Coordinates of C-alpha atoms and ligand atoms in Angstrom, one line a residue:
X1447 CA 0.0 0.0 0.0
X1448 CA 1.3 3.4 -0.9
X1449 CA 0.2 6.7 0.7
X1450 CA -1.3 9.2 -1.7
X1451 CA 0.8 12.2 -2.3
X1452 CA -1.3 15.0 -0.8
X1453 CA 0.1 17.6 -3.2
X1454 CA -1.2 15.4 -6.1
X1455 CA -4.6 14.5 -4.7
X1456 CA -5.7 17.8 -3.2
X1457 CA -7.4 20.1 -5.8
X1458 CA -5.0 23.0 -6.5
X1459 CA -6.3 26.3 -5.1
X1460 CA -7.5 28.7 -7.7
X1461 CA -5.1 31.6 -8.1
X1462 CA -6.6 35.0 -7.8
X1463 CA -5.8 38.5 -8.9
X1464 CA -6.7 41.8 -7.3
X1465 CA -8.4 44.8 -8.9
X1466 CA -7.5 48.2 -7.5
X1467 CA -9.4 51.5 -8.3
X1468 CA -7.3 53.8 -10.5
X1469 CA -9.2 56.7 -8.9
X1470 CA -8.6 55.9 -5.2
X1471 CA -6.3 52.9 -5.1
X1472 CA -8.9 51.1 -3.0
X1473 CA -9.4 47.3 -3.6
X1474 CA -12.4 46.8 -5.8
X1475 CA -12.4 43.0 -5.8
X1476 CA -10.6 39.7 -6.4
X1477 CA -11.0 37.5 -9.5
X1478 CA -10.0 33.9 -10.3
X1479 CA -7.3 33.2 -12.9
X1480 CA -8.6 30.6 -15.3
X1481 CA -5.9 27.9 -15.6
X1482 CA -5.0 25.7 -18.5
X1483 CA -7.7 23.2 -17.7
X1484 CA -10.4 25.8 -17.4
X1485 CA -9.3 27.4 -20.7
X1486 CA -9.2 24.0 -22.5
X1487 CA -12.7 23.2 -21.1
X1488 CA -14.0 26.6 -22.5
X1489 CA -12.4 25.9 -25.9
X1490 CA -14.0 22.4 -25.9
X1491 CA -17.4 23.9 -25.2
X1492 CA -16.9 26.4 -28.0
X1493 CA -15.8 23.6 -30.3
X1494 CA -19.0 21.6 -29.5
X1495 CA -21.1 24.6 -30.2
X1496 CA -19.3 25.4 -33.5
X1497 CA -21.2 23.2 -36.0
X1498 CA -24.6 24.3 -34.8
X1499 CA -23.7 28.0 -34.9
X1500 CA -21.9 27.6 -38.3
X1501 CA -25.0 26.0 -39.8
X1502 CA -27.4 28.5 -38.3
X1503 CA -28.5 30.7 -41.3
X1504 CA -26.7 34.1 -41.5
X1505 CA -29.9 36.0 -41.0
X1506 CA -30.7 34.1 -37.8
X1507 CA -27.1 34.8 -36.5
X1508 CA -27.4 38.4 -37.3
X1509 CA -30.8 38.7 -35.7
X1510 CA -29.4 37.1 -32.5
X1511 CA -26.5 39.5 -32.4
X1512 CA -28.8 42.4 -33.2
X1513 CA -30.5 41.8 -29.8
X1514 CA -27.4 43.5 -28.5
X1515 CA -28.9 46.9 -29.4
X1516 CA -31.8 46.3 -26.9
X1517 CA -29.4 44.9 -24.3
X1518 CA -27.3 48.1 -24.6
X1519 CA -30.3 50.4 -24.6
X1520 CA -31.5 48.8 -21.3
X1521 CA -28.1 48.5 -19.5
X1522 CA -26.0 51.3 -21.0
X1523 CA -26.0 53.4 -17.9
X1524 CA -25.0 50.5 -15.6
X1525 CA -22.4 49.2 -18.1
X1526 CA -20.9 52.7 -18.7
X1527 CA -20.6 53.3 -14.9
X1528 CA -19.0 49.9 -14.3
X1529 CA -16.5 50.5 -17.1
X1530 CA -15.7 54.0 -15.8
X1531 CA -15.1 52.6 -12.3
X1532 CA -12.8 49.9 -13.7
X1533 CA -10.7 52.2 -16.1
X1534 CA -11.1 55.6 -14.4
X1535 CA -12.4 57.1 -17.7
X1536 CA -15.2 59.7 -17.7
X1537 CA -18.6 57.9 -18.0
X1538 CA -19.4 59.9 -21.2
X1539 CA -16.2 58.3 -22.8
X1540 CA -17.4 54.8 -21.7
X1541 CA -20.7 55.6 -23.3
X1542 CA -19.4 57.1 -26.6
X1543 CA -16.3 55.1 -27.2
X1544 CA -17.1 51.7 -25.7
X1545 CA -20.8 51.2 -26.0
X1546 CA -22.1 53.5 -28.8
X1547 CA -19.8 51.9 -31.4
X1548 CA -21.5 48.5 -31.0
X1549 CA -24.9 49.4 -32.5
X1550 CA -23.2 51.3 -35.3
X1551 CA -21.2 48.2 -36.2
X1552 CA -24.3 46.0 -35.9
X1553 CA -26.1 48.3 -38.3
X1554 CA -23.3 48.2 -40.8
X1555 CA -22.9 44.5 -40.8
X1556 CA -26.6 43.8 -40.8
X1557 CA -26.7 45.4 -44.2
X1558 CA -23.2 44.4 -45.4
X1559 CA -22.6 40.9 -44.3
X1560 CA -25.3 39.2 -46.4
X1561 CA -23.8 40.8 -49.6
X1562 CA -20.2 40.1 -48.5
X1563 CA -20.6 36.5 -47.4
X1564 CA -22.8 35.5 -50.4
X1565 CA -21.2 33.0 -52.9
X1566 CA -19.7 35.2 -55.7
X1567 CA -19.1 34.3 -59.3
X1568 CA -15.7 35.3 -60.7
X1569 CA -14.9 36.0 -64.4
X1570 CA -13.6 33.0 -66.4
X1571 CA -10.3 33.5 -68.4
X1572 CA -10.2 32.5 -72.0
X1573 CA -8.2 29.4 -71.5
X1574 CA -10.8 28.0 -69.1
X1575 CA -13.8 28.7 -71.3
X1576 CA -16.7 26.4 -70.3
X1577 CA -15.9 26.4 -66.6
X1578 CA -17.4 28.7 -63.9
X1579 CA -15.5 29.9 -60.8
X1580 CA -17.0 30.9 -57.5
X1581 CA -15.6 32.2 -54.2
X1582 CA -17.4 31.6 -51.0
X1583 CA -16.4 32.0 -47.4
X1584 CA -16.7 29.7 -44.4
X1585 CA -15.8 30.3 -40.8
X1586 CA -12.4 29.4 -39.4
X1587 CA -13.8 27.6 -36.4
X1588 CA -13.1 28.4 -32.7
X1589 CA -11.4 31.9 -32.5
X1590 CA -9.4 32.9 -29.4
X1591 CA -9.8 36.6 -28.8
X1592 CA -7.4 38.3 -26.3
X1593 CA -8.1 41.9 -25.4
X1594 CA -6.4 44.8 -23.7
X1595 CA -7.5 47.2 -20.9
X1596 CA -7.7 50.6 -22.6
X1597 CA -11.1 50.1 -24.3
X1598 CA -12.0 46.9 -22.6
X1599 CA -15.6 46.7 -23.8
X1600 CA -15.2 47.8 -27.4
X1601 CA -12.0 45.9 -28.1
X1602 CA -13.6 42.7 -26.8
X1603 CA -17.1 43.0 -28.2
X1604 CA -16.3 44.1 -31.8
X1605 CA -13.9 41.3 -32.7
X1606 CA -16.2 38.8 -31.0
X1607 CA -19.2 40.0 -33.0
X1608 CA -17.2 40.0 -36.2
X1609 CA -16.2 36.4 -35.6
X1610 CA -19.7 35.4 -34.7
X1611 CA -21.3 36.9 -37.8
X1612 CA -19.2 34.7 -39.9
X1613 CA -20.3 31.5 -38.0
X1614 CA -17.2 31.1 -35.7
X1615 CA -17.5 30.5 -32.0
X1616 CA -15.3 32.4 -29.6
X1617 CA -13.3 32.1 -26.4
X1618 CA -12.6 35.6 -25.1
X1619 CA -9.8 36.5 -22.6
X1620 CA -10.2 40.0 -21.3
X1621 CA -7.4 41.9 -19.7
X1622 CA -6.6 41.3 -16.0
X1623 CA -6.2 45.1 -15.6
X1624 CA -9.9 45.6 -16.2
X1625 CA -11.8 42.5 -14.9
X1626 CA -14.9 44.5 -14.1
X1627 CA -15.3 45.4 -17.8
X1628 CA -14.6 41.7 -18.5
X1629 CA -17.7 40.9 -16.4
X1630 CA -19.7 43.5 -18.2
X1631 CA -18.7 41.9 -21.6
X1632 CA -19.7 38.5 -20.3
X1633 CA -23.0 39.9 -19.0
X1634 CA -23.7 41.5 -22.5
X1635 CA -23.1 38.2 -24.3
X1636 CA -25.2 36.2 -21.8
X1637 CA -28.1 38.5 -22.3
X1638 CA -28.1 37.8 -26.1
X1639 CA -29.4 34.3 -25.4
X1640 CA -26.9 32.7 -27.8
X1641 CA -26.7 28.9 -27.7
X1642 CA -24.3 27.6 -24.9
X1643 CA -20.6 27.6 -25.9
X1644 CA -21.0 30.2 -28.7
X1645 CA -19.2 32.8 -26.6
X1646 CA -17.0 31.7 -23.6
X1647 CA -15.3 34.3 -21.4
X1648 CA -12.3 33.3 -19.4
X1649 CA -10.9 35.9 -17.0
X1650 CA -7.2 35.7 -16.0
X1651 CA -3.7 37.1 -16.6
X1652 CA -1.0 36.5 -19.1
X1653 CA -0.9 32.8 -18.2
X1654 CA -4.6 32.4 -19.2
X1655 CA -3.8 34.2 -22.5
X1656 CA -0.9 31.9 -23.1
X1657 CA -3.1 28.9 -22.3
X1658 CA -5.6 30.1 -24.9
X1659 CA -2.9 30.5 -27.5
X1660 CA -1.8 26.9 -26.9
X1661 CA -5.3 25.5 -26.8
X1662 CA -7.2 23.8 -29.7
X1663 CA -8.3 27.1 -31.3
X1664 CA -8.4 27.7 -35.1
X1665 CA -7.4 31.4 -35.1
X1666 CA -6.1 34.0 -32.6
X1667 CA -7.2 37.6 -32.6
X1668 CA -4.9 39.7 -30.3
X1669 CA -5.1 43.3 -29.3
X1670 CA -2.3 44.6 -27.0
X1671 CA 1.4 45.4 -26.8
X1672 CA 4.0 44.5 -29.3
X1673 CA 5.9 42.4 -26.8
X1674 CA 2.9 40.1 -26.1
X1675 CA 1.9 40.2 -29.8
X1676 CA 5.2 38.6 -30.7
X1677 CA 4.5 35.7 -28.2
X1678 CA 1.0 35.3 -29.6
X1679 CA 2.4 35.2 -33.2
X1680 CA 5.0 32.6 -32.1
X1681 CA 2.3 30.4 -30.6
X1682 CA 0.2 30.7 -33.7
X1683 CA 3.2 29.9 -35.9
X1684 CA 3.9 26.8 -33.9
X1685 CA 0.5 25.3 -34.8
X1686 CA 0.3 26.9 -37.4
X1687 CA -3.0 28.9 -37.3
X1688 CA -3.9 32.3 -38.6
X1689 CA -3.3 35.2 -36.2
X1690 CA -4.3 38.8 -36.3
X1691 CA -2.4 41.3 -34.3
X1692 CA -3.7 44.8 -33.3
X1693 CA -0.7 46.4 -31.6
X1694 CA 0.7 49.8 -30.6
X1695 CA 1.2 53.0 -32.4
X1696 CA 3.1 56.3 -32.5
X1697 CA 0.7 58.3 -34.6
X1698 CA 1.8 61.4 -36.4
X1699 CA -0.2 64.6 -36.6
X1700 CA 1.0 66.8 -39.4
X1701 CA 0.1 70.5 -39.3
X1702 CA 0.6 72.3 -42.6
X1703 CA 0.9 76.1 -42.8
X1704 CA -2.5 76.4 -44.4
X1705 CA -4.3 74.4 -41.7
X1706 CA -7.3 75.7 -39.8
X1707 CA -5.2 76.1 -36.7
X1708 CA -8.1 76.5 -34.3
X1709 CA -9.6 73.1 -35.4
X1710 CA -6.2 71.5 -35.6
X1711 CA -5.4 72.6 -32.0
X1712 CA -8.8 71.4 -30.7
X1713 CA -8.2 68.1 -32.4
X1714 CA -4.7 67.7 -31.2
X1715 CA -5.8 68.2 -27.6
X1716 CA -8.7 65.7 -28.0
X1717 CA -6.6 63.2 -30.0
X1718 CA -3.8 63.1 -27.5
X1719 CA -5.8 63.3 -24.2
X1720 CA -9.0 61.2 -24.9
X1721 CA -9.0 58.1 -22.7
X1722 CA -6.1 59.8 -20.9
X1723 CA -3.9 59.2 -23.9
X1724 CA -4.3 55.5 -23.5
X1725 CA -5.4 54.7 -27.1
X1726 CA -3.5 52.9 -29.8
X1727 CA -4.5 55.7 -32.1
X1728 CA -3.6 58.5 -29.7
X1729 CA -1.7 61.5 -31.2
X1730 CA 1.9 60.8 -30.1
X1731 CA 4.0 62.9 -32.4
X1732 CA 3.0 66.3 -33.7
X1733 CA 4.9 67.7 -36.6
X1734 CA 4.3 71.4 -37.1
X1735 CA 5.8 73.5 -39.9
X1736 CA 8.0 76.3 -38.7
X1737 CA 5.7 79.0 -40.1
X1738 CA 2.9 78.2 -37.7
X1739 CA 4.7 76.3 -34.9
X1740 CA 4.7 78.9 -32.2
X1741 CA 1.1 80.0 -32.8
X1742 CA -0.1 76.4 -32.8
X1743 CA 1.8 75.5 -29.6
X1744 CA 0.4 78.5 -27.8
X1745 CA -3.2 77.5 -28.8
X1746 CA -2.7 73.9 -27.7
X1747 CA -1.2 75.0 -24.4
X1748 CA -4.2 77.2 -23.7
X1749 CA -6.6 74.4 -24.5
X1750 CA -4.8 71.8 -22.4
X1751 CA -4.8 74.1 -19.4
X1752 CA -8.6 74.3 -19.6
X1753 CA -9.1 70.5 -19.3
X1754 CA -10.5 69.3 -16.0
X1755 CA -8.8 66.2 -14.6
X1756 CA -10.7 64.0 -12.1
X1757 CA -12.5 60.8 -11.4
X1758 CA -15.7 59.6 -13.1
X1759 CA -17.8 61.3 -10.5
X1760 CA -16.1 64.7 -10.8
X1761 CA -17.5 65.7 -14.2
X1762 CA -14.0 65.7 -15.5
X1763 CA -12.7 65.8 -19.1
X1764 CA -9.9 63.4 -18.3
X1765 CA -9.6 60.6 -15.8
X1766 CA -6.6 59.0 -14.1
X1767 CA -4.5 56.5 -16.0
X1768 CA -5.9 53.0 -15.7
X1769 CA -2.8 51.1 -14.9
X1770 CA 0.1 51.9 -12.5
X1771 CA 2.7 50.4 -14.8
X1772 CA 1.6 52.6 -17.7
X1773 CA 1.8 55.7 -15.5
X1774 CA 5.5 54.7 -14.7
X1775 CA 6.2 54.5 -18.4
X1776 CA 4.8 58.0 -18.9
X1777 CA 6.8 59.4 -16.1
X1778 CA 10.0 57.7 -17.4
X1779 CA 9.4 59.1 -20.9
X1780 CA 8.7 62.7 -19.7
X1781 CA 11.6 62.7 -17.3
X1782 CA 14.1 61.4 -19.8
X1783 CA 13.0 63.9 -22.4
X1784 CA 13.3 66.8 -19.9
X1785 CA 16.8 65.6 -19.0
X1786 CA 17.7 65.5 -22.7
X1787 CA 16.6 69.1 -23.2
X1788 CA 12.9 69.0 -23.9
X1789 CA 10.8 72.0 -22.6
X1790 CA 7.8 71.0 -20.5
X1791 CA 5.3 73.8 -21.3
X1792 CA 2.5 72.4 -19.1
X1793 CA 2.0 69.4 -16.8
X1794 CA 4.9 67.0 -16.5
X1795 CA 4.5 65.5 -13.0
X1796 CA 2.0 63.2 -11.4
X1797 CA -0.8 65.0 -9.5
X1798 CA -0.5 65.3 -5.7
X1799 CA -3.7 63.3 -5.0
X1800 CA -4.5 59.7 -4.5
X1801 CA -5.0 57.6 -7.6
X1802 CA -3.1 57.4 -10.9
X1803 CA -3.6 61.0 -12.1
X1804 CA -1.1 62.6 -14.5
X1805 CA -2.0 66.0 -16.0
X1806 CA -2.1 66.9 -19.7
X1807 CA 1.5 67.5 -20.6
X1808 CA 2.9 69.5 -23.5
X1809 CA 6.6 69.1 -24.6
X1810 CA 8.6 71.0 -27.3
X1811 CA 12.2 70.8 -28.4
X1812 CA 11.9 67.1 -28.9
X1813 CA 14.7 65.1 -30.6
X1814 CA 14.5 61.8 -32.5
X1815 CA 16.8 60.0 -30.0
X1816 CA 14.4 60.5 -27.2
X1817 CA 12.2 57.6 -26.1
X1818 CA 9.2 59.9 -26.2
X1819 CA 9.8 60.4 -29.9
X1820 CA 10.3 56.8 -30.8
X1821 CA 8.4 54.5 -28.4
X1822 CA 4.7 54.4 -27.6
X1823 CA 4.1 56.5 -24.5
X1824 CA 0.4 55.7 -24.1
X1825 CA -0.4 58.5 -21.8
X1826 CA -1.6 62.2 -21.7
X1827 CA 1.6 63.6 -23.2
X1828 CA 1.9 65.7 -26.4
X1829 CA 5.4 66.0 -27.9
X1830 CA 5.6 68.7 -30.6
X1831 CA 8.4 68.7 -33.2
X1832 CA 9.2 71.7 -35.4
X1833 CA 9.7 70.9 -39.1
X1834 CA 11.0 73.0 -42.0
X1835 CA 8.1 72.0 -44.3
X1836 CA 5.6 69.3 -45.2
X1837 CA 8.2 67.1 -46.9
X1838 CA 10.3 66.9 -43.8
X1839 CA 7.1 66.1 -41.8
X1840 CA 6.2 63.2 -44.1
X1841 CA 9.8 61.8 -44.0
X1842 CA 9.9 62.0 -40.2
X1843 CA 6.4 60.6 -39.8
X1844 CA 7.3 57.6 -41.9
X1845 CA 10.6 57.1 -40.0
X1846 CA 9.0 55.0 -37.3
X1847 CA 8.8 51.4 -36.1
X1848 CA 5.0 51.8 -36.0
X1849 CA 2.3 52.5 -38.7
X1850 CA -1.1 52.5 -37.1
X1851 CA -2.8 55.9 -37.9
X1852 CA -2.0 59.5 -38.6
X1853 CA -3.5 62.7 -39.7
X1854 CA -2.8 65.7 -41.9
X1855 CA -4.1 69.2 -41.3
X1856 CA -4.6 71.5 -44.3
X1857 CA -7.3 73.4 -46.0
X1858 CA -6.2 72.2 -49.4
X1859 CA -8.0 68.8 -49.6
X1860 CA -6.1 67.6 -52.7
X1861 CA -2.8 68.2 -50.9
X1862 CA -4.3 66.5 -47.8
X1863 CA -5.1 63.4 -49.8
X1864 CA -1.7 63.4 -51.6
X1865 CA 0.1 63.5 -48.2
X1866 CA -2.3 60.9 -46.8
X1867 CA -1.4 58.5 -49.5
X1868 CA 2.3 58.9 -48.7
X1869 CA 1.9 58.2 -45.0
X1870 CA 3.0 54.6 -44.2
X1871 CA 0.2 53.6 -41.9
X1872 CA -3.0 51.6 -41.8
X1873 CA -5.3 54.7 -41.6
X1874 CA -4.9 58.4 -42.2
X1875 CA -7.3 61.2 -41.6
X1876 CA -7.4 64.6 -43.3
X1877 CA -8.5 67.3 -40.8
X1878 CA -9.8 64.7 -38.4
X1879 CA -8.5 62.6 -35.6
X1880 CA -9.6 59.3 -34.0
X1881 CA -12.8 59.1 -36.1
X1882 CA -11.6 56.5 -38.7
X1883 CA -11.6 53.8 -36.0
X1884 CA -15.3 54.5 -35.4
X1885 CA -16.4 54.2 -39.0
X1886 CA -17.6 50.7 -39.3
X1887 CA -17.1 50.5 -43.1
X1888 CA -13.4 51.3 -42.9
X1889 CA -10.8 48.6 -42.3
X1890 CA -8.7 49.1 -39.1
X1891 CA -5.2 47.8 -38.4
X1892 CA -1.5 48.6 -38.7
X1893 CA 1.7 47.9 -40.5
X1894 CA 5.2 47.1 -39.2
X1895 CA 5.1 46.7 -35.4
X1896 CA 1.5 48.1 -35.3
X1897 CA 0.2 44.7 -36.3
X1898 CA -0.9 42.2 -38.9
X1899 CA -4.4 42.0 -40.5
X1900 CA -7.5 44.2 -40.4
X1901 CA -10.8 44.2 -38.6
X1902 CA -13.8 46.5 -39.2
X1903 CA -15.2 46.9 -42.7
X1904 CA -15.3 44.2 -45.3
X1905 CA -11.7 43.1 -44.6
X1906 CA -12.5 42.8 -41.0
X1907 CA -15.3 40.3 -41.5
X1908 CA -13.4 38.3 -44.1
X1909 CA -10.4 38.1 -41.8
X1910 CA -12.4 35.7 -39.6
X1911 CA -13.2 33.5 -42.6
X1912 CA -11.5 31.0 -44.9
X1913 CA -12.0 31.5 -48.6
X1914 CA -13.3 28.5 -50.5
X1915 CA -12.8 28.4 -54.3
X1916 CA -15.3 26.4 -56.3
X1917 CA -14.9 25.5 -59.9
X1918 CA -17.8 24.0 -61.8
X1919 CA -17.7 22.2 -65.2
X1920 CA -21.0 21.2 -66.7
X1921 CA -19.6 17.6 -66.8
X1922 CA -21.0 16.7 -70.2
X1923 CA -17.7 15.8 -72.0
X1924 CA -16.1 12.5 -71.2
X1925 CA -12.6 14.1 -71.1
X1926 CA -10.9 17.5 -70.9
X1927 CA -8.5 18.5 -73.7
X1928 CA -5.6 19.0 -71.3
X1929 CA -5.9 15.6 -69.6
X1930 CA -4.0 12.5 -70.8
X1931 CA -2.8 11.3 -73.2
X1932 CA -0.4 14.1 -74.2
X1933 CA 0.4 12.4 -77.6
X1934 CA 0.2 14.9 -80.6
X1935 CA -0.8 17.8 -78.3
X1936 CA 2.3 19.9 -78.0
X1937 CA 1.9 22.1 -81.1
X1938 CA -1.7 22.7 -80.2
X1939 CA -0.8 23.5 -76.6
X1940 CA 1.8 26.1 -77.9
X1941 CA -1.0 27.6 -80.0
X1942 CA -3.2 28.0 -77.0
X1943 CA -0.3 29.4 -75.0
X1944 CA 0.6 32.0 -77.7
X1945 CA -3.1 32.9 -78.1
X1946 CA -3.5 33.6 -74.4
X1947 CA -0.1 35.4 -74.1
X1948 CA -0.9 37.7 -77.1
X1949 CA -4.7 37.9 -76.5
X1950 CA -5.4 36.3 -79.9
X1951 CA -8.7 34.5 -79.7
X1952 CA -8.2 32.9 -83.1
X1953 CA -5.0 31.2 -81.9
X1954 CA -6.7 30.0 -78.7
X1955 CA -9.6 28.5 -80.7
X1956 CA -7.2 26.9 -83.2
X1957 CA -5.1 25.5 -80.3
X1958 CA -8.2 24.1 -78.5
X1959 CA -9.5 22.5 -81.6
X1960 CA -6.1 20.8 -82.0
X1961 CA -6.1 19.6 -78.4
X1962 CA -9.6 18.3 -78.8
X1963 CA -8.8 16.4 -82.0
X1964 CA -5.7 14.8 -80.3
X1965 CA -7.9 14.0 -77.3
X1966 CA -10.6 12.3 -79.4
X1967 CA -7.9 10.2 -81.2
X1968 CA -6.1 9.4 -78.0
X1969 CA -9.4 8.3 -76.5
X1970 CA -10.2 6.0 -79.4
X1971 CA -6.8 4.2 -79.3
Ligands
NAD746 P1 -0.7 43.5 -23.1 O1 0.1 43.0 -24.2 O2 0.1 43.7 -21.8 O3 -1.9 42.6 -22.7 C1 -3.0 42.4 -23.7 C2 -3.6 41.1 -23.4 O4 -2.7 40.0 -23.5 C3 -4.1 40.9 -21.9 O5 -5.4 40.3 -21.9 C4 -3.1 40.0 -21.3 O6 -3.5 39.3 -20.2 C5 -2.7 39.1 -22.4 N1 -1.4 38.4 -22.3 C6 -0.4 38.8 -21.6 N2 0.6 37.9 -21.8 C7 0.2 37.0 -22.7 C8 0.8 35.8 -23.3 N3 2.0 35.4 -23.0 N4 0.0 35.2 -24.2 C9 -1.2 35.6 -24.5 N5 -1.8 36.6 -23.9 C10 -1.1 37.3 -23.0 O7 -1.3 44.9 -23.6 P2 -2.1 45.9 -22.8 O8 -1.2 46.7 -21.9 O9 -3.3 45.3 -22.2 O10 -2.6 46.9 -23.9 C11 -1.9 48.1 -24.3 C12 -1.3 47.9 -25.7 O11 -2.3 47.6 -26.6 C13 -0.8 49.2 -26.2 O12 0.5 48.9 -26.8 C14 -1.8 49.6 -27.2 O13 -1.3 50.5 -28.3 C15 -2.2 48.3 -27.7 N6 -3.6 48.5 -28.3 C16 -3.7 48.3 -29.7 C17 -4.9 48.5 -30.3 C18 -5.1 48.3 -31.7 O14 -6.2 48.1 -32.2 N7 -4.1 48.3 -32.6 C19 -6.0 48.8 -29.5 C20 -5.8 49.0 -28.1 C21 -4.6 48.8 -27.6

């Protein structure tokens, strides 16, 4: 008889993580970390649900998801307040930039998805006359979605909805920094009344995310930092499965001499400070042509100084930062820039109150070797760089590891579009900021270290789908001219080839008749 090893037989205690308020530092709760077994069980449930959901007609899937509008209409206030408590952002930002985008996207896809996902006939080339080609799309299967903390509702719900429209089932891993929003997301999907297993939510930290990447999923959709994105991509490559990465940015904001300076300054303040600067599409590098630099900086400074900073209950324009580690990055970037000669025109040090508050901060005299110029800061900081002209602005804007979004400010719209087309990034706005991400018809995503793939728009729906090519022959003939035997076919094959290469229909027909004749004779023998 052997004694049981108590460390093997006792159930392992669930590991927990703590949630602290970004506004007061108080403990808001404790949440379990889903371990590998829990993640695998969630993936297994999603896999069991997959065939039923895939085979549910698209209109029925859309109708089920469309119930989300009613759920949001009924619960918007509670959801917005919970998200604000979790992140520290103003309740109005939770409403506008987390919840309101969802019905807009549903509206768009309700109209667009049936057209986009319909089987489509493609033109037949001359050499394949008699055949018909079609393209259709089918879901990838179980999609693992891993989301960040900065827009914890929107950046979870939109990819999940996109995947579900296509007939995929989903296991979602929200960020451990914002578990309250993770609960809100789970509540939202529960209220849609979807069949069991169609959406599974597993809360936890990086270990939970890693377990999801290693589980039996068919695609990974990741939003977060470049460092974690590399790990997710490596896990996807090891399988291999498709993986989409929505990563960081260092967005350029180019102010031309003929810009409407008042609008540009308003936008610059909003685009750099909304969500306390914690947005992948935050304005992070402002290039202003010398001619208007000083005037622009003065306008921005005045506007920054009018912003009210405070918690969600203080009617503030800007909340605290959500995450202590992010606040430390901001402090490090600002301090290093100051030491290297940058001028801090306003803000610059953490506020003397409890919570993770950092004021709107404006910096000039920025140099390319500063971290604040090169690396993502992800905080309420605005570095302004003086440039000689627009050419220099475009060159510097493109000289970045990132390529997520950017904007150009000019009253000459043709010039704006010309510059937009030269910016190496996934999206560019002319005289606008932030808004392209909220347009459901526009694809969203980055290049270089900003990511791989697109969501939103047509591309965003198709990225959760496999393409299936279908070729149909009427099936009347007993053989095809290009099949065996090859005997006596070479000259005719050259005729077809030359006809196709030189677009000579006569030669193609002559070649095909020769192939057909050789085929008939070959068949008789
Ligand atoms: P993060 O990479 O730290 O975490 C993102 C998610 O990955 C979290 O859920 C986390 O638990 C999980 N994770 C951690 N380790 C993991 C691992 N080894 N395997 C799998 N998952 C793991 O990022 P964050 O700090 O939450 O988010 C901020 C970053 O996200 C910024 O860089 C920002 O620019 C970027 N972001 C990009 C977009 C976009 O659409 N491009 C949108 C929002 C945020």
